[in-house]
Coordinates of C-alpha atoms and ligand atoms in Angstrom, one line a residue:
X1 CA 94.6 -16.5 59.9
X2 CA 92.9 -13.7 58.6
X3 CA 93.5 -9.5 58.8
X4 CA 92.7 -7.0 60.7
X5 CA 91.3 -4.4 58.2
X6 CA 93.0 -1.4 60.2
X7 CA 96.6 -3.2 59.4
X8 CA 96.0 -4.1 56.0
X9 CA 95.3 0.0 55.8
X10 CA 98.5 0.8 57.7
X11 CA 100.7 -1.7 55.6
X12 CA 99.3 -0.5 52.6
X13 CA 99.0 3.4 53.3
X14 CA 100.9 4.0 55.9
X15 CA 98.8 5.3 58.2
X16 CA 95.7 5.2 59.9
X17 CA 93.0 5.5 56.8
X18 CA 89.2 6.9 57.4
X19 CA 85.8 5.8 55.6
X20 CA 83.9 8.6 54.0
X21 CA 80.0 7.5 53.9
X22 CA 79.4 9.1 50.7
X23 CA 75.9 9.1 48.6
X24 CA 75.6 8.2 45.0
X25 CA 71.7 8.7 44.1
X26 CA 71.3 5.6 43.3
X27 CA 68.1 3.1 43.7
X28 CA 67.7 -0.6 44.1
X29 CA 66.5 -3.1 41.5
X30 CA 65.1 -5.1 44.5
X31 CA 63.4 -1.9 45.7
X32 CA 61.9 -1.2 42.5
X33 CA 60.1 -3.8 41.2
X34 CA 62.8 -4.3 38.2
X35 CA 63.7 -7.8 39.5
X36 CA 61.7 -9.9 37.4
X37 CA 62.7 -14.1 38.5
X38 CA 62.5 -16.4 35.5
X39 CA 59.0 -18.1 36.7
X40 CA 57.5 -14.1 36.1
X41 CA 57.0 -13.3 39.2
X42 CA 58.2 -9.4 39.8
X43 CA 60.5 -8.7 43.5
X44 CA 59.1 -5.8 45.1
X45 CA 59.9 -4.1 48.7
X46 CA 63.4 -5.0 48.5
X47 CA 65.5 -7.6 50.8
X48 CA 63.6 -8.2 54.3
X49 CA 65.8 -6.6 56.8
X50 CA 66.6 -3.3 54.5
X51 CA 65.7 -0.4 56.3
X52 CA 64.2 2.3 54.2
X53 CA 68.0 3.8 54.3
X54 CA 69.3 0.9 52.1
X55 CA 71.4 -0.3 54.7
X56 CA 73.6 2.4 54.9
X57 CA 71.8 4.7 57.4
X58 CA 75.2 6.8 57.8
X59 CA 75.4 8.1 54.0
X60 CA 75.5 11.4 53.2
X61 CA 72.9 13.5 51.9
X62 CA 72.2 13.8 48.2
X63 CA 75.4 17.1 46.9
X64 CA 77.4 17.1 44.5
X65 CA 80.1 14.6 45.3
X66 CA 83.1 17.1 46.4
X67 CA 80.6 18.7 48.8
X68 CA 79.6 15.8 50.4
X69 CA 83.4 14.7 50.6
X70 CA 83.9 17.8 52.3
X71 CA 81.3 17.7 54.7
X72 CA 82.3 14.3 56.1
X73 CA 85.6 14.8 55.9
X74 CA 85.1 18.5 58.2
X75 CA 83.1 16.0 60.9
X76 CA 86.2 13.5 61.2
X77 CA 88.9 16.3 61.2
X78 CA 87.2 17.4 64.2
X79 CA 88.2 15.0 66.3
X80 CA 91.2 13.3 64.4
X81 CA 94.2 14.1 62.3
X82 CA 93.1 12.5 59.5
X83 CA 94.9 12.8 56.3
X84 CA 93.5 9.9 54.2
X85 CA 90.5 8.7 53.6
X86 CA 88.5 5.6 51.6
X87 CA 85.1 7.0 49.6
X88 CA 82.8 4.5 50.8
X89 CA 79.3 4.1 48.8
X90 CA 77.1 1.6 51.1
X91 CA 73.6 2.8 50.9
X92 CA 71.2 0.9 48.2
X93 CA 72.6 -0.4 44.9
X94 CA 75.8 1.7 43.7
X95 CA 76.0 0.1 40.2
X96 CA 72.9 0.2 39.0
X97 CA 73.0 3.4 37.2
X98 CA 74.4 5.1 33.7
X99 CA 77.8 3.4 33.7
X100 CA 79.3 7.1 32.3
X101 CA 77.4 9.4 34.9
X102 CA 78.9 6.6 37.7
X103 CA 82.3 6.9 35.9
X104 CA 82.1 10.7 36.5
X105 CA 81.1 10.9 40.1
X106 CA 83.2 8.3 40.9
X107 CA 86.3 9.6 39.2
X108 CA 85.3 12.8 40.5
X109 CA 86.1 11.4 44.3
X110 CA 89.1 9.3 43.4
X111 CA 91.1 11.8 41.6
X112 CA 91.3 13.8 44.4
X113 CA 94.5 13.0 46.5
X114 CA 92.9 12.1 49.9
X115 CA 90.7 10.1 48.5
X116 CA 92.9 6.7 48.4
X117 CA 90.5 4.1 47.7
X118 CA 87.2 3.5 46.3
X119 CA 84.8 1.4 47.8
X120 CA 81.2 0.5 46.5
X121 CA 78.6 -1.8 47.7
X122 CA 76.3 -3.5 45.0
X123 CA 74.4 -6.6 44.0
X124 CA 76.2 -9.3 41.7
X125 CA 73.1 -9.2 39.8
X126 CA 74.5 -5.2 38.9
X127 CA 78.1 -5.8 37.3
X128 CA 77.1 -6.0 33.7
X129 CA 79.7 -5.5 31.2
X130 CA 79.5 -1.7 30.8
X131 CA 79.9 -1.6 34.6
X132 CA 82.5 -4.0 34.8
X133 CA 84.5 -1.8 32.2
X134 CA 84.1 1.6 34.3
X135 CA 85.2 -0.5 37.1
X136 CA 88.4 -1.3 35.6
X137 CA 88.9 2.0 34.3
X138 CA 88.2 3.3 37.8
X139 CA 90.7 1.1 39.2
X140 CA 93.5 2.1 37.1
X141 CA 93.3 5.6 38.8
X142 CA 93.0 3.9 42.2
X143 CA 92.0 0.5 44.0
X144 CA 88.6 -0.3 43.4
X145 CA 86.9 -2.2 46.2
X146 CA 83.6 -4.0 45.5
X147 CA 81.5 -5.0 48.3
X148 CA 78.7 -7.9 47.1
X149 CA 75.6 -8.1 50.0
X150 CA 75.3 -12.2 49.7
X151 CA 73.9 -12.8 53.4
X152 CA 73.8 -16.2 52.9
X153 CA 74.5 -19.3 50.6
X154 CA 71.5 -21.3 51.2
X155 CA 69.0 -20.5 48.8
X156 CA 66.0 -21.6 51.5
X157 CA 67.0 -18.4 53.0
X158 CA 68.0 -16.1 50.2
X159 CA 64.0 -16.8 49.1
X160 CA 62.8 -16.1 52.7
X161 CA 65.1 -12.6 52.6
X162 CA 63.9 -11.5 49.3
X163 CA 67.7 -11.5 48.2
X164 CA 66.4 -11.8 44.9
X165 CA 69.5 -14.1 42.9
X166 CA 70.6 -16.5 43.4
X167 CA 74.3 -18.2 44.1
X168 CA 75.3 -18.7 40.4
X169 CA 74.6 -15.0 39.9
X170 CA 77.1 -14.1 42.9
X171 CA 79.4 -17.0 42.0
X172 CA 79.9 -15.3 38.5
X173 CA 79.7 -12.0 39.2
X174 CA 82.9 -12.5 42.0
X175 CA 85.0 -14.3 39.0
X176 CA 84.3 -11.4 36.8
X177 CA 85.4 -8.9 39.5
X178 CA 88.4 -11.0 40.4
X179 CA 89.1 -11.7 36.5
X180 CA 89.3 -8.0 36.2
X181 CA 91.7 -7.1 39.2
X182 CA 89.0 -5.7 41.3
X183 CA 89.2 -6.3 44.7
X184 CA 85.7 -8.0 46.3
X185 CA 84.8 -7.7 50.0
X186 CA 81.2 -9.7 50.5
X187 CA 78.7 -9.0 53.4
X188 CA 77.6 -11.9 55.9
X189 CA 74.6 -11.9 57.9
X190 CA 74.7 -14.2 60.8
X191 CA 71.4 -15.3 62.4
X192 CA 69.1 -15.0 59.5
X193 CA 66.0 -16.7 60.4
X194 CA 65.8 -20.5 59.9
X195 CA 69.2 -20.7 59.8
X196 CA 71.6 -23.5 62.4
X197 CA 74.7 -22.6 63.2
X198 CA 76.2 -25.5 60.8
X199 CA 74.8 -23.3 58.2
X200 CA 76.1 -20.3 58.8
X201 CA 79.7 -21.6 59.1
X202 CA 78.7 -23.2 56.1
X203 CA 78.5 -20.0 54.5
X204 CA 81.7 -18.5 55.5
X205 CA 83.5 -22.0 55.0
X206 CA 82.3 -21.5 51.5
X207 CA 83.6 -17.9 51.2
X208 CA 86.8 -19.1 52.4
X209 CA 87.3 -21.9 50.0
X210 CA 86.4 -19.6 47.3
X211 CA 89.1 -19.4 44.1
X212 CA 90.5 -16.7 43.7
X213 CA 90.8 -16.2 47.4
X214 CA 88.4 -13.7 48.9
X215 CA 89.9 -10.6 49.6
X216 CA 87.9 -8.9 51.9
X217 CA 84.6 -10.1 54.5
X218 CA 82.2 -8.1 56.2
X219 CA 80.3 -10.5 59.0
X220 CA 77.6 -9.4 60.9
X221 CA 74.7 -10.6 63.3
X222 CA 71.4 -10.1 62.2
X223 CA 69.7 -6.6 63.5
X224 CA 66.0 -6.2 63.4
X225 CA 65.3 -2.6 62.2
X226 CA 62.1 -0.6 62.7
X227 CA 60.4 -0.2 59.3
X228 CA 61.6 -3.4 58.0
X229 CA 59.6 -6.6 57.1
X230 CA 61.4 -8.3 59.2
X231 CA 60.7 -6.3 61.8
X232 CA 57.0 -7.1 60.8
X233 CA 57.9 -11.0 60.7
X234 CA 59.7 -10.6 64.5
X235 CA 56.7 -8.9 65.6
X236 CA 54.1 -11.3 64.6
X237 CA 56.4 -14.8 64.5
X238 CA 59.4 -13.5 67.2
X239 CA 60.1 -18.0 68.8
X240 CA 61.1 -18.1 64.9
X241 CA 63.9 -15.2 65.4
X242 CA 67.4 -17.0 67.2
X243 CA 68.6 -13.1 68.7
X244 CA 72.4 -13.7 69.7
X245 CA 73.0 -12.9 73.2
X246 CA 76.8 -11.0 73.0
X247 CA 78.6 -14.1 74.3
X248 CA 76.9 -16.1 72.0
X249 CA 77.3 -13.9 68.9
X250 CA 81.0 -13.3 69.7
X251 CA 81.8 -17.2 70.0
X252 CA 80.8 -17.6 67.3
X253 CA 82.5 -14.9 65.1
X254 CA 85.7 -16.7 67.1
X255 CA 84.6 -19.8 65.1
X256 CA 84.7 -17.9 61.4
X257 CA 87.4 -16.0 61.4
X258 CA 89.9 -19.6 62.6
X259 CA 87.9 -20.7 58.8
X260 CA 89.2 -17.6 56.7
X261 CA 92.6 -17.5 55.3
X262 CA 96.0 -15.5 55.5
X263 CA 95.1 -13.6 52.2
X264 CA 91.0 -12.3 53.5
X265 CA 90.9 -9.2 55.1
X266 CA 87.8 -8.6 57.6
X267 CA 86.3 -5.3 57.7
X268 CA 83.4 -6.0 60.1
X269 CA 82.6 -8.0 62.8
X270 CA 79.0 -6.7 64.1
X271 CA 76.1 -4.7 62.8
X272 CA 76.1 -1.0 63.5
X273 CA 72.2 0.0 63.4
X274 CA 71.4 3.1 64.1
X275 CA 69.9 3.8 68.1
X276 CA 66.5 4.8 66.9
X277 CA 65.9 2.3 64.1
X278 CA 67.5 -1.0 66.1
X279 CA 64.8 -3.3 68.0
X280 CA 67.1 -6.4 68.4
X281 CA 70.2 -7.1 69.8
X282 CA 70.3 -4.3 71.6
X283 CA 73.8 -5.2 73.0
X284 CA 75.5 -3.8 70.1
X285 CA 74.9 -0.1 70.9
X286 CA 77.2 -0.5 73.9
X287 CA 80.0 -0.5 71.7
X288 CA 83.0 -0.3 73.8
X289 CA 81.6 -3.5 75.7
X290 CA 81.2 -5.4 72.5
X291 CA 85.2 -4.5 70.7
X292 CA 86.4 -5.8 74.4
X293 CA 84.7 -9.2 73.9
X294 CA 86.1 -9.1 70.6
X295 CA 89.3 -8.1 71.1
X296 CA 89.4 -10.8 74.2
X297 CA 88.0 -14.0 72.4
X298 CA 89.0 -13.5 68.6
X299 CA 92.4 -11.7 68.5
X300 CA 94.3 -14.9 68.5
X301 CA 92.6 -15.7 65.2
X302 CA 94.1 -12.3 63.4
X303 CA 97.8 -12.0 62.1
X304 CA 100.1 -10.1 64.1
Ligands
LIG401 S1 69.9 -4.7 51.2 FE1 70.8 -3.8 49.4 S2 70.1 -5.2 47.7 FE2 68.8 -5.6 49.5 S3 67.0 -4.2 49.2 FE3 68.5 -3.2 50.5 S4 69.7 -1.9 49.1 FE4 68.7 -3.5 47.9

């Protein structure tokens, strides 16, 4: 039985513990055009259902790191009493940069003491060594979380997404991470087009057999975003598209979470697309409805 992410935070910190949706400045190779596969031919426009955002439409502006710290932290002090927070890079590719100029902005959040984790989302095809290094160094200070956008295992669909590497790429990428004491959270889309069910448990009975054991799993359904090419695929090809009704989508997050084990921590459970952006499932902006499913159908499948 897997964790709930909010009591992994209150065992380990003792308290309820926020995300900051900070902003490195960094690009994407798969955005680019630096993704070059080995039959020549050169990725371009990124994966299909990346919204111009970089899937991370919540990120703070482009400041100076304290700045931005500051200014998310003021809009969560609001309404909580907040006293600890996670620095949480989503948006585009936070690795692929100057391995000291990320040390320094990175450092820069983490020595502060509110600041109690570090948590960056990146492409296994971005942890060279250099980077792996200032991870490690970054992690002495505090824990490092890396979160690794995979989507998928079956390479029929990686291709159709524009992922842009493929498995053995992740697969040694996550040993590295693990090798060096980072911890690794990877992303999940469920309902990628083409898909069957079978495969996407496939997937997540994959992530749950991995060695070392996963530490951490985002799942969520797939959301068709306004500016994305798959947004232009739904409009012109939509009987290809399987949208999850709630129930649907909710049985079957039931289903992967009685696959992962004691030691995986889940951070997500749906998408959270922003209102004017989302097209499809539109479900999911009627958030309260959605954590009551949840919390009805798949709590038996968390620790206690
Ligand atoms: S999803 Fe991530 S890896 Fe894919 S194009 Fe967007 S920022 Fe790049």
């Amino acid at each position: 039985m897997p964790q709930r992410l909010s009591d992994y935070l209150k065992r380990e910190y003792g308290e309820k513990v926020y995300r900051l949706s900070l902003t490195s400045g960094c690009s994407c190779p798969n955005r680019d055009g630096s993704i070059v596969l080995p039959d020549g031919t050169q990725l371009k426009g990124g994966c299909t259902f990346c919204s111009e955002g970089g899937s991370g439409e919540f990120a703070a502006r482009i400041a100076p790191i304290t700045e931005q710290i500051e200014e998310a932290k003021e809009r969560i002090c609001k309404k909580t009493d907040a006293r600890k927070f996670i620095a949480y890079f989503q948006s585009y590719t936070n690795t692929y940069g100057d391995p000291d100029k990320l040390f320094s902005l990175y450092k820069e959040a983490i020595d502060r003491s509110d600041i109690v984790a570090l948590s960056i989302g990146t492409r296994p095809d971005c942890i060279g060594p250099e980077i792996l290094d200032m991870l490690k160094e970054l992690n002495k200070i505090k824990p490092v979380w890396i979160e690794l956008g995979l989507q998928t295992i079956h390479e029929s669909t990686a291709k159709a997404i524009n992922r842009g590497y493929e498995l053995p790429v992740f697969e040694d990428a996550y040993r590295r991470l693990k090798e060096a004491g980072i911890t690794v959270i990877v992303h999940v889309i469920l309902g990628l087009p083409g898909e069957s069910k079978e495969d996407m448990l496939g997937t997540v009975r994959y992530l749950a057999d991995l060695q070392p054991t996963l530490d951490g799993i985002k799942l969520q359904n797939l959301q068709i975003l306004k500016g994305t090419r798959m947004y232009e695929q739904y409009l012109c090809n939509s009987p290809h598209f399987h949208i999850f009704s709630m129930e649907e989508y909710t049985d079957l997050i039931a289903e992967c979470l009685a696959l992962l084990p004691k030691e995986t921590v889940v951070h997500r459970m749906t998408g959270d697309g922003p209102r004017k952006l989302l097209v499809e499932p539109l479900w999911t902006l009627d958030k309260k409805r959605v954590l009551n499913t949840l919390t009805r159908k798949c709590s038996k499948y968390f620790q206690e």
